Short mmCIF file of C-alpha atoms in Angstrom, two decimals:
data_model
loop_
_atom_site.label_atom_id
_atom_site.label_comp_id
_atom_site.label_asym_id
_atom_site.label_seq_id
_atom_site.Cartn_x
_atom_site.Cartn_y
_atom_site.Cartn_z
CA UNK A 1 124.71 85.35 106.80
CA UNK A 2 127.66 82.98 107.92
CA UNK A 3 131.17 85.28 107.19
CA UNK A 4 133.34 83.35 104.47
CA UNK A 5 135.92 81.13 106.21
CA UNK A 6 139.14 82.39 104.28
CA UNK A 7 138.12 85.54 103.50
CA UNK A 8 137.74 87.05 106.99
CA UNK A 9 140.56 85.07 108.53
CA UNK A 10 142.93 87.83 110.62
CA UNK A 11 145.85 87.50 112.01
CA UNK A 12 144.96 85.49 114.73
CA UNK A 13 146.84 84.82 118.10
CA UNK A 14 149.10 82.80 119.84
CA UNK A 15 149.94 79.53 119.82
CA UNK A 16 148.66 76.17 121.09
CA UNK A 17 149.86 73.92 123.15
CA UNK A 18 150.72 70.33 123.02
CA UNK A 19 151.41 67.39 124.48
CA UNK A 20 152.20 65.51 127.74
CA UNK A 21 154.60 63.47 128.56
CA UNK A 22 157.81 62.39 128.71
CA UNK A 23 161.05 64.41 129.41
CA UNK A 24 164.24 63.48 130.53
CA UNK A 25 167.31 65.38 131.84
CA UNK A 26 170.92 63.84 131.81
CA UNK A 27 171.41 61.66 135.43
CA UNK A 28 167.91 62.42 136.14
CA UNK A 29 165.35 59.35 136.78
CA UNK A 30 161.69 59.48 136.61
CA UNK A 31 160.02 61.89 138.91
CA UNK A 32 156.34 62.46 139.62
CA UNK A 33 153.99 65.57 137.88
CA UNK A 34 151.56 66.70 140.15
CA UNK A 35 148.95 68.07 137.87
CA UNK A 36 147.18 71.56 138.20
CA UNK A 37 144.18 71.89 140.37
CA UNK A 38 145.26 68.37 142.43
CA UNK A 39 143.09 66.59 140.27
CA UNK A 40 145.34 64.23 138.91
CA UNK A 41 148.64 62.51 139.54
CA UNK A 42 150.53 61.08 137.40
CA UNK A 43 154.91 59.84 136.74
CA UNK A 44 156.97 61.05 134.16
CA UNK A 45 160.39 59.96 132.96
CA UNK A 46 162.73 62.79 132.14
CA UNK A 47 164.05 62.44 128.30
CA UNK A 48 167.86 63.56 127.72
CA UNK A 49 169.06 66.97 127.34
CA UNK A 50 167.66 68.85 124.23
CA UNK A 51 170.28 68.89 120.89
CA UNK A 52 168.36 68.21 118.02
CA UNK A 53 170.29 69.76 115.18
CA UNK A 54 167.13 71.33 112.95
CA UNK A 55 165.98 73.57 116.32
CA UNK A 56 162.82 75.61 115.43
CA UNK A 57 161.37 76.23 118.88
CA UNK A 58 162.08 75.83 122.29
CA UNK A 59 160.86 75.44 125.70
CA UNK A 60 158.24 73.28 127.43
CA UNK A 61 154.71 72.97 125.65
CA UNK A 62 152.18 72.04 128.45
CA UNK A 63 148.76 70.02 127.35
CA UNK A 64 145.80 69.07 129.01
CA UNK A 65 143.17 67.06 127.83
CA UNK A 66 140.45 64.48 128.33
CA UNK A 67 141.41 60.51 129.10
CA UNK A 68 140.33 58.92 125.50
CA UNK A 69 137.62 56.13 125.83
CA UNK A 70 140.13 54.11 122.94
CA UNK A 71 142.87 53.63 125.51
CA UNK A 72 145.37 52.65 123.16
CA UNK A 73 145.08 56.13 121.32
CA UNK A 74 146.57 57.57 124.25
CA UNK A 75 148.99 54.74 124.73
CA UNK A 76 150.25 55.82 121.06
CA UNK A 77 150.07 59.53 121.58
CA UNK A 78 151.92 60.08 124.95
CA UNK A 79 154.29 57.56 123.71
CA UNK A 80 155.37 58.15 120.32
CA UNK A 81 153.48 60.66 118.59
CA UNK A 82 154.84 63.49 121.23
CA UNK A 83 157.64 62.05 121.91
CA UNK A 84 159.13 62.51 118.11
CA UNK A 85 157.34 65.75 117.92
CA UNK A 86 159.25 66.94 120.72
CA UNK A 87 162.57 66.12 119.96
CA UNK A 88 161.68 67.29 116.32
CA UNK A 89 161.04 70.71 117.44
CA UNK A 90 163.35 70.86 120.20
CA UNK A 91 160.41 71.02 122.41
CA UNK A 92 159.65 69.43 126.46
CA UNK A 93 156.37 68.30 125.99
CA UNK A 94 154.13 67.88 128.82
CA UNK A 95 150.63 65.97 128.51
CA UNK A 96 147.93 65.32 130.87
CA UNK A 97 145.05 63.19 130.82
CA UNK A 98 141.75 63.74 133.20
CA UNK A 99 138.21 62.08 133.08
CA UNK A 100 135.93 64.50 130.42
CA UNK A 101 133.35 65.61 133.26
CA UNK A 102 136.86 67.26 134.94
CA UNK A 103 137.48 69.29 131.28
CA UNK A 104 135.08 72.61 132.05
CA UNK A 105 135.77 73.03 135.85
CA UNK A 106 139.23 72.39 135.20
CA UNK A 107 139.55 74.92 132.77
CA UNK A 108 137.62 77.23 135.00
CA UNK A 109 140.56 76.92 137.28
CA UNK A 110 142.89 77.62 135.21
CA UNK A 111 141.41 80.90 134.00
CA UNK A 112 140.51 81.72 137.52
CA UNK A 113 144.46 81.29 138.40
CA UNK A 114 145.38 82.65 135.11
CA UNK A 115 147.92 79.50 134.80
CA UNK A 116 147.92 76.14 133.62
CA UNK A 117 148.50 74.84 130.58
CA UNK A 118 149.45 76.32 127.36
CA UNK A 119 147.17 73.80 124.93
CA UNK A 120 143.70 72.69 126.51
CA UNK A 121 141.51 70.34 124.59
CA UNK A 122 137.70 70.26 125.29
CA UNK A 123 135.25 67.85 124.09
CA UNK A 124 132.48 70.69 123.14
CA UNK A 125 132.67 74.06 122.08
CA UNK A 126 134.19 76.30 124.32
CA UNK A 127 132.79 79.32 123.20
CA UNK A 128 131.71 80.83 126.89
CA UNK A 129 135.77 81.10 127.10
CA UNK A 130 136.32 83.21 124.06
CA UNK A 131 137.52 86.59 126.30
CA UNK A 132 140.32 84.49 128.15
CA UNK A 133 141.65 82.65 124.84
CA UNK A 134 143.87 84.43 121.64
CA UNK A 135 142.53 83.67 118.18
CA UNK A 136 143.44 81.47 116.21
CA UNK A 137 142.36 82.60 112.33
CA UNK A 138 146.05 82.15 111.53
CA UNK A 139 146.41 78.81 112.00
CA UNK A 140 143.04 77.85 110.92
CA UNK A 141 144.18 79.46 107.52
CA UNK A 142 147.93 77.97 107.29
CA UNK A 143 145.65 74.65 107.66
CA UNK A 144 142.81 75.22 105.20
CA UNK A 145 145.61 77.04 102.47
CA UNK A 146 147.25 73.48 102.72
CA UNK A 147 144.09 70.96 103.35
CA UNK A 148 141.11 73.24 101.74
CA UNK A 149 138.16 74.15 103.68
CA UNK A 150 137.11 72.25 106.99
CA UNK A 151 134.10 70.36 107.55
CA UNK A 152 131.03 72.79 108.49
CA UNK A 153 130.76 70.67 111.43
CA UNK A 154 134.35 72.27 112.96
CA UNK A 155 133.80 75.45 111.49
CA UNK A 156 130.16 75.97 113.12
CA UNK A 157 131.52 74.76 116.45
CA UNK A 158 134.78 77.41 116.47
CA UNK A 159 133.88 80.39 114.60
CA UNK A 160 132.29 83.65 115.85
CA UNK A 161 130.28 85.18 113.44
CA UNK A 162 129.87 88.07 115.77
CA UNK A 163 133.57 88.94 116.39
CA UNK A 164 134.88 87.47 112.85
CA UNK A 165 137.18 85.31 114.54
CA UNK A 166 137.98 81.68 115.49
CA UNK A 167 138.58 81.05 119.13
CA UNK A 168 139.73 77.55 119.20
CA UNK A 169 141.28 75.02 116.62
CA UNK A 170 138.82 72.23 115.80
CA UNK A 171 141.39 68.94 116.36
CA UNK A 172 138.73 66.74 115.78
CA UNK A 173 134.98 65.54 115.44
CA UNK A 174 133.35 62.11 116.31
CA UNK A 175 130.46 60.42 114.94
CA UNK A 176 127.49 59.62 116.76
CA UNK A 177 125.97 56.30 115.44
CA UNK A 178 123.21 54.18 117.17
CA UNK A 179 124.61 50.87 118.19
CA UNK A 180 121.82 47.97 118.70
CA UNK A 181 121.62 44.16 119.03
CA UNK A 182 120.73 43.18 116.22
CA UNK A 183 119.15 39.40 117.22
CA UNK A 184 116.81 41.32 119.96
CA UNK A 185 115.70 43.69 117.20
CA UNK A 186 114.85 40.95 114.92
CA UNK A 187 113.06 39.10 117.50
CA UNK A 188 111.01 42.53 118.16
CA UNK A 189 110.20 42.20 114.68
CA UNK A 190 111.02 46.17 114.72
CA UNK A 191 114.07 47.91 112.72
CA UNK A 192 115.36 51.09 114.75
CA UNK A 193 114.94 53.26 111.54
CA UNK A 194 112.74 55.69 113.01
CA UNK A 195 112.13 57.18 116.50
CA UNK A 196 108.74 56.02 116.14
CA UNK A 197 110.28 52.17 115.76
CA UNK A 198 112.21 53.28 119.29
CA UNK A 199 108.96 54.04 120.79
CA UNK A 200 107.09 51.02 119.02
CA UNK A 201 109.94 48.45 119.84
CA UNK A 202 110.65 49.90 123.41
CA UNK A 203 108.40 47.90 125.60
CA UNK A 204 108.93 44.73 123.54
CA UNK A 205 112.49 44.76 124.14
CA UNK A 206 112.51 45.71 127.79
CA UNK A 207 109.73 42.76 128.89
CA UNK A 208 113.29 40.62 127.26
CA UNK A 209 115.10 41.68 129.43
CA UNK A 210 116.74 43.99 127.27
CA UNK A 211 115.66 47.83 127.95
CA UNK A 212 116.94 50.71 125.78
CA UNK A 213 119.85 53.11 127.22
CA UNK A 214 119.23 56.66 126.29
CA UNK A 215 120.47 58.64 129.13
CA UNK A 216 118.66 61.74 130.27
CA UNK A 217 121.57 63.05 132.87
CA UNK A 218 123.80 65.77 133.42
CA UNK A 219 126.80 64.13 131.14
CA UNK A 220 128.20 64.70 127.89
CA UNK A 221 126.53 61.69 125.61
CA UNK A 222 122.28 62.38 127.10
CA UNK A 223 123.60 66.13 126.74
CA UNK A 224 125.15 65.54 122.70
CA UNK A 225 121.87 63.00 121.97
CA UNK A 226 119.09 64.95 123.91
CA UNK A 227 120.16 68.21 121.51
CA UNK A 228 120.05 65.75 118.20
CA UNK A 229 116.54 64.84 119.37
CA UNK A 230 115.65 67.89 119.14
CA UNK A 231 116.41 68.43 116.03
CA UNK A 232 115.15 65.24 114.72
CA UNK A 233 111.47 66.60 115.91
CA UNK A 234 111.77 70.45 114.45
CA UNK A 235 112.61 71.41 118.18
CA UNK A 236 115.61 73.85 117.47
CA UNK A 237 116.75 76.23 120.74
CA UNK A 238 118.19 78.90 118.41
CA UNK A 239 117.80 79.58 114.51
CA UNK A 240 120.54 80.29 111.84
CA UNK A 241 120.78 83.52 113.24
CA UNK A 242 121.42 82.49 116.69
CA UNK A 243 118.16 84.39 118.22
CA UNK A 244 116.57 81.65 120.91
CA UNK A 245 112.73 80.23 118.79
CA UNK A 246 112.86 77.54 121.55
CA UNK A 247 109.24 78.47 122.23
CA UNK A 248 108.15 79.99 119.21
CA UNK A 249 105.52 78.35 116.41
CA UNK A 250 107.33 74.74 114.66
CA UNK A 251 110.07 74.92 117.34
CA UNK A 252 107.86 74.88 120.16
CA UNK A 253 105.52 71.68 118.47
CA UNK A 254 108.44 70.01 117.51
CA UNK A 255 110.23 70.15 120.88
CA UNK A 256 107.12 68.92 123.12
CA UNK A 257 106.99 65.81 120.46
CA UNK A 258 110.33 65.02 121.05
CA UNK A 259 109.77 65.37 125.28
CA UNK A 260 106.85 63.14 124.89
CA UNK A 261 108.84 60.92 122.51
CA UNK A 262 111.31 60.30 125.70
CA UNK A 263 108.35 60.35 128.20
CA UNK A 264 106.91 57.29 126.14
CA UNK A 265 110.18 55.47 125.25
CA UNK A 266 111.40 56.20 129.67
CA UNK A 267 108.04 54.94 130.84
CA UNK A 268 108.06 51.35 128.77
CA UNK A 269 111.43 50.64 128.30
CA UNK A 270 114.17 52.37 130.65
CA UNK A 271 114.66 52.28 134.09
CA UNK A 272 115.32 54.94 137.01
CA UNK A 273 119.08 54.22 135.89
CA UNK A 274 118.97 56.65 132.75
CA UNK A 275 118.71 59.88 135.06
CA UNK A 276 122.03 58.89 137.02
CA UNK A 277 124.29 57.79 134.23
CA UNK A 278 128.00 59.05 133.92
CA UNK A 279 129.54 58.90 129.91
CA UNK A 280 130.48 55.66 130.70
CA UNK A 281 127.14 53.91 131.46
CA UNK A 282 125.61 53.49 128.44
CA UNK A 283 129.01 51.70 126.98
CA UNK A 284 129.01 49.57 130.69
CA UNK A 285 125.28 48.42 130.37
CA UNK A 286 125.74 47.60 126.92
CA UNK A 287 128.63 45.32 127.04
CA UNK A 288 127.32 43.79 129.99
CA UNK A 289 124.80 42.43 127.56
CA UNK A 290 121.88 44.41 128.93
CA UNK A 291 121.28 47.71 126.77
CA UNK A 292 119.65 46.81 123.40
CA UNK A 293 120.07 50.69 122.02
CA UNK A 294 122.69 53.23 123.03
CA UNK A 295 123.69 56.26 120.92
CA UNK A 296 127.44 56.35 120.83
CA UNK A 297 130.65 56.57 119.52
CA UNK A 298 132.19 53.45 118.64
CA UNK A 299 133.78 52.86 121.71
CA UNK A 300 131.27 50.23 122.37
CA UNK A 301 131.59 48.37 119.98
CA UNK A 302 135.72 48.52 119.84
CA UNK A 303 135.65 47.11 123.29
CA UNK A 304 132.90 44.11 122.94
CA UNK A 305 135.66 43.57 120.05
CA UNK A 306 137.95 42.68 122.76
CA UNK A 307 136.43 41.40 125.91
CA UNK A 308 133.24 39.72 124.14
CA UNK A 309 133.52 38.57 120.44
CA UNK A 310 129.72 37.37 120.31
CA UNK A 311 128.70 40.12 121.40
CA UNK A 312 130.52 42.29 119.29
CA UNK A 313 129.18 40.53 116.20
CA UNK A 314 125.44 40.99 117.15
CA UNK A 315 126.19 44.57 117.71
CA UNK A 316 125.32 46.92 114.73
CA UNK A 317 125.84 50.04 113.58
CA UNK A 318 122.94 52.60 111.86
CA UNK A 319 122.59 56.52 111.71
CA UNK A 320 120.55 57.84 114.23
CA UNK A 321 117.18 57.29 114.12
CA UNK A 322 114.95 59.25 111.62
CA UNK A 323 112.22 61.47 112.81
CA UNK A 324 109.44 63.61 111.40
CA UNK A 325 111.01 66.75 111.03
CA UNK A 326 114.55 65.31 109.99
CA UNK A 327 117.51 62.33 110.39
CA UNK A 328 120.42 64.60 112.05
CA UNK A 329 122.90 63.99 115.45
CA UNK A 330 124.89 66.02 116.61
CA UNK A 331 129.07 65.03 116.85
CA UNK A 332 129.26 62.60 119.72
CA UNK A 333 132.42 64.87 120.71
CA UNK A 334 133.92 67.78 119.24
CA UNK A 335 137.72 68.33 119.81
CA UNK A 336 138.57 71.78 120.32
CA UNK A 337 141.88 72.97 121.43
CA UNK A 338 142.34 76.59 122.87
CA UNK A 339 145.59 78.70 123.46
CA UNK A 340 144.98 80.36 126.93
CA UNK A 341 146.12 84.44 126.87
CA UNK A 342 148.41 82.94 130.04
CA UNK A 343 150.12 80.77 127.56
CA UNK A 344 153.35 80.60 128.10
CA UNK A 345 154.83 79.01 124.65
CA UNK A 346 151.99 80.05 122.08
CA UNK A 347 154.31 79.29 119.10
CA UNK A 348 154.98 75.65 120.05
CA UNK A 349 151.09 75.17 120.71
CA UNK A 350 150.31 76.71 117.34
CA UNK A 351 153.08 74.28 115.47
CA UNK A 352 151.84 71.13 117.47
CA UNK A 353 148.08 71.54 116.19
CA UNK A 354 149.15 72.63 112.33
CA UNK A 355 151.56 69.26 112.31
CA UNK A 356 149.08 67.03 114.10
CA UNK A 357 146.29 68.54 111.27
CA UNK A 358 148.69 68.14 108.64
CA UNK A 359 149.20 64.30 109.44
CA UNK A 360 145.91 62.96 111.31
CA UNK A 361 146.12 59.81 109.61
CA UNK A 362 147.76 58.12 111.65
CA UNK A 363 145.54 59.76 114.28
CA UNK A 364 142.54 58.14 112.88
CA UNK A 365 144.05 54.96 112.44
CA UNK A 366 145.45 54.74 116.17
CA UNK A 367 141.99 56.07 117.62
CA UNK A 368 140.45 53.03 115.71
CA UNK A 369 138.58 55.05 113.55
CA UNK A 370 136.82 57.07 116.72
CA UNK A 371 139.15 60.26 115.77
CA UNK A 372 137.92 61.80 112.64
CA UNK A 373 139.66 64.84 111.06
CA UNK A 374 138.05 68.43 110.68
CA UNK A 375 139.59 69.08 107.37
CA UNK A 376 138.75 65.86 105.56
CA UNK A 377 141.79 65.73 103.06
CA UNK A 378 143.92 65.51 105.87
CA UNK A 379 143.49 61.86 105.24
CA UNK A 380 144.47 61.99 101.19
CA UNK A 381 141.29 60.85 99.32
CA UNK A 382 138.80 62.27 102.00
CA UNK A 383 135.82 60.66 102.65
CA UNK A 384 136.24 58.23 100.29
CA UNK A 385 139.89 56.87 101.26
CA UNK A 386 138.28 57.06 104.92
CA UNK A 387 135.51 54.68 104.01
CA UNK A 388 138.01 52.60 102.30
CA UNK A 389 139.91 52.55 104.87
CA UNK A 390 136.87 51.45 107.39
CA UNK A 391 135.95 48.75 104.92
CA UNK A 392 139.09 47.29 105.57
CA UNK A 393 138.49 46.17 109.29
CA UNK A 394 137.21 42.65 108.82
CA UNK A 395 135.05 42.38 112.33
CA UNK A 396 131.36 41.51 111.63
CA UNK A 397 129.25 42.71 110.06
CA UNK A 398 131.89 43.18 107.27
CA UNK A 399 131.83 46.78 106.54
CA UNK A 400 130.31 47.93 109.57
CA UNK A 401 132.41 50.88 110.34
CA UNK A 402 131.70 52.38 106.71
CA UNK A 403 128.32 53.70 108.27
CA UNK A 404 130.88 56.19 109.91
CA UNK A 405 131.31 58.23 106.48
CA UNK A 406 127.52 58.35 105.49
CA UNK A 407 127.19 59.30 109.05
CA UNK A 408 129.78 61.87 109.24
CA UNK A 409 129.07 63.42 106.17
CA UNK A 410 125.06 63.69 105.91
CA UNK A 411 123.97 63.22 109.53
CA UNK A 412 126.30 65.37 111.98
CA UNK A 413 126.01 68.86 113.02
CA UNK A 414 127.49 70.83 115.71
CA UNK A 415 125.38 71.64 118.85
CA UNK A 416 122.85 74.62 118.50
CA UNK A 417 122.34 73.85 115.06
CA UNK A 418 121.07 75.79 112.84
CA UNK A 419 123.19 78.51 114.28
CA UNK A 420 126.86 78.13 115.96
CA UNK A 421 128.11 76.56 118.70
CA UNK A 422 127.84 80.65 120.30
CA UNK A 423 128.57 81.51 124.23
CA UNK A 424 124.87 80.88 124.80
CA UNK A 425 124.59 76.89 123.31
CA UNK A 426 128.07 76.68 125.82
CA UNK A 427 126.19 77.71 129.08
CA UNK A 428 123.28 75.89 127.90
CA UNK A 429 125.25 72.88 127.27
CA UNK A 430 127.65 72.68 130.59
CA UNK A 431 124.47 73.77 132.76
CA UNK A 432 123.02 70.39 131.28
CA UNK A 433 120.07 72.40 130.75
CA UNK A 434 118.63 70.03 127.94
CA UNK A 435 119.28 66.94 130.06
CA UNK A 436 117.35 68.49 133.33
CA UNK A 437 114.42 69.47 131.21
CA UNK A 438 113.88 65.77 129.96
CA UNK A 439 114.28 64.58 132.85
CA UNK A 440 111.52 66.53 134.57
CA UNK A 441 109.22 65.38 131.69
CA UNK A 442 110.20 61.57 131.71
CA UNK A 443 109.82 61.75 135.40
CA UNK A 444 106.18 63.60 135.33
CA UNK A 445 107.21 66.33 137.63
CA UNK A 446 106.57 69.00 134.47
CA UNK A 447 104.69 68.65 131.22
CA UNK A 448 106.25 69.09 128.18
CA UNK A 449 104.40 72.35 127.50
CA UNK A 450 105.42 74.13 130.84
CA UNK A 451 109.01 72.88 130.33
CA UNK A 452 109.76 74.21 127.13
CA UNK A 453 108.29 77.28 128.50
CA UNK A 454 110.47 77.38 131.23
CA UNK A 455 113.56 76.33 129.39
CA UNK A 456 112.91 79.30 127.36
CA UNK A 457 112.78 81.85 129.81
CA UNK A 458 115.97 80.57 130.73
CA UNK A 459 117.57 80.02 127.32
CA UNK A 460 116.87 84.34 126.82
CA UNK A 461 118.22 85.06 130.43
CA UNK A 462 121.53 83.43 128.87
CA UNK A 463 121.45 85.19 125.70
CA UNK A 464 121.03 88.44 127.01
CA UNK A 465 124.09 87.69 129.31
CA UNK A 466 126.46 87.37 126.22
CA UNK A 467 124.93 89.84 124.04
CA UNK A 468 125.70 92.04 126.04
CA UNK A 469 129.26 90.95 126.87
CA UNK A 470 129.71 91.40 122.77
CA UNK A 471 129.91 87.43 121.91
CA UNK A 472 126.41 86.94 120.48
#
C-alpha cells in the first residue's frame, strides 16, 4: 500500500536551487558563464551590488535546466521572474539552459565531480539519483499545508515508498494530447478515437501523402508515448507493487498487442524516419505540413500558431487514443527539481521552488498553457479556473486547449504506472529500453513474443540492481 503523503513526511533535506541569470556588480559589464561540463556557453550581465532591505538569504543560487520548447517561457523566466526573485531574497541567481537529451549525462557529471549546480531540473523522474540528492519531505509539506495535496501524477513520480521519502520536488507536469489534421482525417473518413482507427486510418493517410509520426527512438516523446501504449493494451512493466509482470499472464498479451499494433501502424503508414527522430521531429514534420498524427505537448500547435495560421486551425487536439485494455498517457514531461548533497546554498533552492509553487500562475500563463502545476490550487479554482482560463484563448477550434484539463485530470499517469516512477522505471527509461524493443519489432528483426521475453530478462536484471542497493 502507497504510504500517506502528509502523514509520513520527515524532515527532509536541503534546499533547492534556482535560477539563472543575470547578476551585476557595481562598474562591472557583462561577462561570459562558461557552463559546467563545456556543454554550453552562454553571456551574463552582472546586476548591482546586493542591498535589498527585507534580506532573508544570501549567496548565489545556481540552476540548471532543460531549454523550454515555448521559447518565450524562458524569455520571461530568466528575465523577470528570477530577476525579482533574486533581488527579493537578496539572492545571485544563476540559470542555465541545455537541450533535454543533455539533462541525464549532464547530471551524471555533476555527481561524478560532486559539483555543479545547486537546483537541477529533469524532465523525468530521477529516481536512479536518489543516494546523491537530500530529501525534500519538508518542502513538499510547507507546499501541500498551504496548496492541499498534489496531483497523484507528481506524487507517483517523486515519492519512495520504499525509503518513505521524497527525493525531488515535482515543479511541474505536461499533458500529452494527440494533435491531428483534422481535414486529412475527415477525408480518411476515420476519427483517431481508438488505436484501432490509427491502425485502420494509417495506410489511407500515408498513400496522401500524409504518414503518421509516432517515433520509436531513443528520445524522450517515443520513450513517454511507447510506455502509454503500453498501458493502453494491458502491457504494464511493473504492478502497483513495483515487482516487474512484464512477461507474466494479461501483461504479457497485452504488451505483444501493442508491439504488433506499432508493427502494423510502421509498416503502412511511417517511414524509416520514426527510428532516428530527436524530440524535435515529430513537432518539425508536423508543421512542415507532413505528419497527420503526433503525440505531443502543445508545442506544436503554439508554433503553427505563429509561423502557419492555416495550419494551426486544421490542427486538433484529442486525448490519446483509446485502446482495449484502457485510454491512459503518460505526462509528456514531468518537471522534477533535485537539491544535489554538493549543494552549496540548499536554503535558497528550497525557498525558490516553495515561491515558484506558491505562485505558478503566472507560470502557466507564460508557458502558454504547456506548464501545468503539481498541486492544482496553485492556480485558485483548480482545474476548473484552469479550463476557464484555456477557454479563453480564442485560436481555432474555439476551446481547443480545454482538452488539456479532461486530459490532465483523467488520462495522465506517471511512467511505470501502476507502481512509481522507482530507480528501476529510471534505468529503464534513460536506457530507452522501451523505444529499442519497438523498434526491433517494427523493423522485423524480433517478434513480439521473443522481445517481451527479452525485455524482461532485462527489466529483472535492473530490479535486482536497486533492490539490493535499498531503493526498490
Amino acid at each position: 500500500m502507497a504510504a500517506p503523503r502528509d502523514e509520513e513526511l520527515t524532515r527532509g533535506s536541503q534546499a533547492a536551487l534556482t535560477r539563472r541569470d543575470l547578476v551585476r556588480k557595481a562598474g562591472v559589464g557583462a561577462f561570459a558563464l562558461t557552463m559546467f561540463g563545456g556543454l554550453a556557453d552562454k553571456a551574463f550581465p552582472f546586476y548591482g551590488p546586493l542591498r535589498y532591505k527585507h534580506k532573508q538569504l544570501s549567496g548565489e543560487l545556481k540552476i540548471l535546466q532543460w531549454a523550454h520548447f515555448v521559447p518565450d517561457y524562458d524569455k520571461w523566466l530568466d528575465n523577470t521572474y528570477i530577476k525579482q526573485w533574486g533581488e527579493k531574497n537578496d539572492v545571485e541567481v544563476k540559470i542555465d539552459h541545455i537541450n533535454n537529451a543533455l539533462l541525464f549525462s549532464t547530471a551524471s557529471s555533476q555527481v561524478a565531480a560532486q559539483s555543479g549546480h545547486d537546483l537541477f531540473q529533469f524532465l523525468s523522474p530521477p529516481s536512479s539519483f536518489q543516494k546523491q540528492v537530500i530529501p525534500v519531505d519538508d518542502i513538499i509539506q510547507e507546499v501541500t499545508r498551504k496548496l492541499g495535496k498534489m496531483t497523484d501524477v507528481g506524487y507517483r513520480s517523486t515519492y519512495n515508498p520504499k525509503t518513505k521519502h521524497y527525493f525531488g520536488f515535482p515543479d511541474n507536469y505536461v499533458p500529452d494530447p494527440i494533435h491531428y489534421r483534422r481535414s486529412l482525417w475527415f477525408n480518411a473518413g476515420i476519427g483517431p478515437k481508438t488505436w484501432e482507427d490509427v491502425r485502420k486510418a494509417a495506410p489511407i493517410l500515408k498513400r496522401a501523402g500524409h504518414p503518421v509520426g509516432l517515433g520509436m527512438s531513443n528520445e524522450i516523446d517515443s520513450n513517454m508515448f511507447l510506455f502509454a501504449l503500453l498501458y493502453c493494451y494491458g502491457g504494464f512493466v511493473q504492478n502497483a507493487e513495483n515487482r516487474i509482470v512484464f512477461n507474466q499472464g494479461a501483461n504479457r498479451r497485452g504488451a505483444i498487442e501493442a508491439l504488433k499494433l506499432m508493427r502494423d501502424i510502421f509498416r503502412d503508414g511511417m517511414s524509416d524516419e520514426v527510428f532516428a527522430w530527436t524530440a524535435a521531429s515529430n513537432n518539425q514534420g508536423f508543421l512542415a505540413g507532413r505528419l497527420s498524427l503526433a503525440v505531443n505537448a502543445i508545442s506544436i500547435a503554439r508554433a503553427a500558431e505563429a509561423t502557419n495560421p492555416d495550419l494551426a486551425d486544421d490542427t486538433w487536439l484529442a486525448p490519446i487514443p483509446r485502446g482495449p485494455f484502457m485510454r491512459m498517457g503518460n505526462e509528456h514531461v514531468m518537471g522534477v527539481y533535485v537539491i544535489w548533497k554538493f549543494a552549496k546554498n540548499k536554503e535558497a533552492a528550497k525557498k525558490f521552488l516553495v515561491d515558484q509553487q506558491l505562485g505558478y500562475k503566472e507560470h502557466f500563463l507564460q508557458s502558454k498553457f504547456y506548464n501545468f502545476p503539481v498541486w492544482t490550487n496553485a492556480i485558485k479554482g483548480g482545474f476548473d479556473a484552469i479550463r476557464k482560463i484555456a477557454a479563453q484563448d480564442t485560436h481555432k477550434p474555439l476551446g481547443k486547449y480545454t482538452i488539456l484539463t479532461t486530459i490532465a485530470q483523467k488520462y495522465t499517469t506517471n511512467v511505470g504506472f501502476p507502481g512509481f516512477s522507482n530507480a528501476v522505471i529510471d534505468e529503464i527509461f534513460n536506457r530507452y529500453l522501451i523505444p529499442q524493443m519497438f523498434a526491433q519489432v517494427a523493423q522485423g528483426k524480433m517478434s513480439p513474443e521473443d522481445a517481451v521475453s527479452a525485455a524482461d530478462k532485462e527489466f529483472r536484471n535492473i530490479h535486482r540492481k536497486w533492490r539490493n542497493q535499498g531503493l526498490v
